C-alpha positions as YAML, in Angstrom:
chain: A
units: angstrom
residues:
- id: 1
  name: UNK
  ca: [-11.53, -12.87, 16.91]
- id: 2
  name: UNK
  ca: [-8.23, -12.81, 14.70]
- id: 3
  name: UNK
  ca: [-6.87, -9.24, 13.60]
- id: 4
  name: UNK
  ca: [-4.72, -9.58, 10.77]
- id: 5
  name: UNK
  ca: [-3.07, -7.13, 7.63]
- id: 6
  name: UNK
  ca: [-4.83, -7.66, 4.36]
- id: 7
  name: UNK
  ca: [-1.14, -8.88, 3.26]
- id: 8
  name: UNK
  ca: [-1.46, -11.67, 5.95]
- id: 9
  name: UNK
  ca: [-5.16, -12.62, 5.66]
- id: 10
  name: UNK
  ca: [-4.49, -15.65, 3.85]
- id: 11
  name: UNK
  ca: [-1.70, -16.94, 6.02]
- id: 12
  name: UNK
  ca: [-4.19, -16.46, 8.67]
- id: 13
  name: UNK
  ca: [-6.48, -18.34, 7.63]
- id: 14
  name: UNK
  ca: [-4.29, -21.13, 6.38]
- id: 15
  name: UNK
  ca: [-2.63, -21.35, 9.83]
- id: 16
  name: UNK
  ca: [-6.25, -20.95, 11.65]
- id: 17
  name: UNK
  ca: [-7.24, -24.21, 9.24]
- id: 18
  name: UNK
  ca: [-3.86, -26.05, 9.92]
- id: 19
  name: UNK
  ca: [-4.56, -25.49, 13.66]
- id: 20
  name: UNK
  ca: [-8.57, -27.18, 13.65]
- id: 21
  name: UNK
  ca: [-9.81, -23.97, 13.26]
- id: 22
  name: UNK
  ca: [-11.66, -23.25, 9.72]
- id: 23
  name: UNK
  ca: [-14.26, -21.06, 10.64]
- id: 24
  name: UNK
  ca: [-11.84, -18.49, 12.82]
- id: 25
  name: UNK
  ca: [-13.34, -15.04, 12.22]
- id: 26
  name: UNK
  ca: [-10.51, -12.98, 10.47]
- id: 27
  name: UNK
  ca: [-10.93, -9.12, 10.23]
- id: 28
  name: UNK
  ca: [-8.09, -7.90, 7.90]
- id: 29
  name: UNK
  ca: [-7.14, -4.19, 7.56]
- id: 30
  name: UNK
  ca: [-4.99, -2.45, 5.15]
- id: 31
  name: UNK
  ca: [-1.65, -3.16, 5.23]
- id: 32
  name: UNK
  ca: [1.00, -2.05, 6.17]
- id: 33
  name: UNK
  ca: [0.69, -1.34, 10.11]
- id: 34
  name: UNK
  ca: [4.26, -0.74, 11.14]
- id: 35
  name: UNK
  ca: [5.57, 2.24, 10.40]
- id: 36
  name: UNK
  ca: [2.09, 3.97, 10.14]
- id: 37
  name: UNK
  ca: [1.09, 7.58, 11.72]
- id: 38
  name: UNK
  ca: [-1.17, 7.25, 14.49]
- id: 39
  name: UNK
  ca: [-4.19, 8.71, 12.14]
- id: 40
  name: UNK
  ca: [-3.69, 6.53, 9.37]
- id: 41
  name: UNK
  ca: [-4.22, 3.30, 12.07]
- id: 42
  name: UNK
  ca: [-6.98, 4.98, 13.61]
- id: 43
  name: UNK
  ca: [-8.71, 5.48, 9.95]
- id: 44
  name: UNK
  ca: [-7.74, 1.80, 9.35]
- id: 45
  name: UNK
  ca: [-9.31, 0.87, 12.81]
- id: 46
  name: UNK
  ca: [-12.21, 2.59, 12.32]
- id: 47
  name: UNK
  ca: [-12.93, 1.18, 9.00]
- id: 48
  name: UNK
  ca: [-12.91, -2.06, 10.32]
- id: 49
  name: UNK
  ca: [-15.99, -1.41, 12.95]
- id: 50
  name: UNK
  ca: [-18.40, -2.89, 10.69]
- id: 51
  name: UNK
  ca: [-16.66, -5.95, 9.73]
- id: 52
  name: UNK
  ca: [-15.85, -6.84, 12.92]
- id: 53
  name: UNK
  ca: [-19.49, -6.56, 14.61]
- id: 54
  name: UNK
  ca: [-20.79, -8.23, 11.64]
- id: 55
  name: UNK
  ca: [-18.08, -11.50, 12.18]
- id: 56
  name: UNK
  ca: [-19.39, -10.98, 15.97]
- id: 57
  name: UNK
  ca: [-22.99, -10.81, 15.68]
- id: 58
  name: UNK
  ca: [-24.25, -11.87, 12.44]
- id: 59
  name: UNK
  ca: [-25.32, -7.96, 11.44]
- id: 60
  name: UNK
  ca: [-23.62, -4.51, 11.62]
...
């Protein structure tokens, strides 16, 4: 499982494929995280919970 921001999702997928991991599960959160206040980061993490559960278990 890899967590990336939306700006780097395609790059993360490309690198994973290049490294022989074409099925890498990637959770994308809104960009940017750098410079975001704590509340924004927590909100973005909360919004990724369902996607994370779905990728880890096949359902949410």
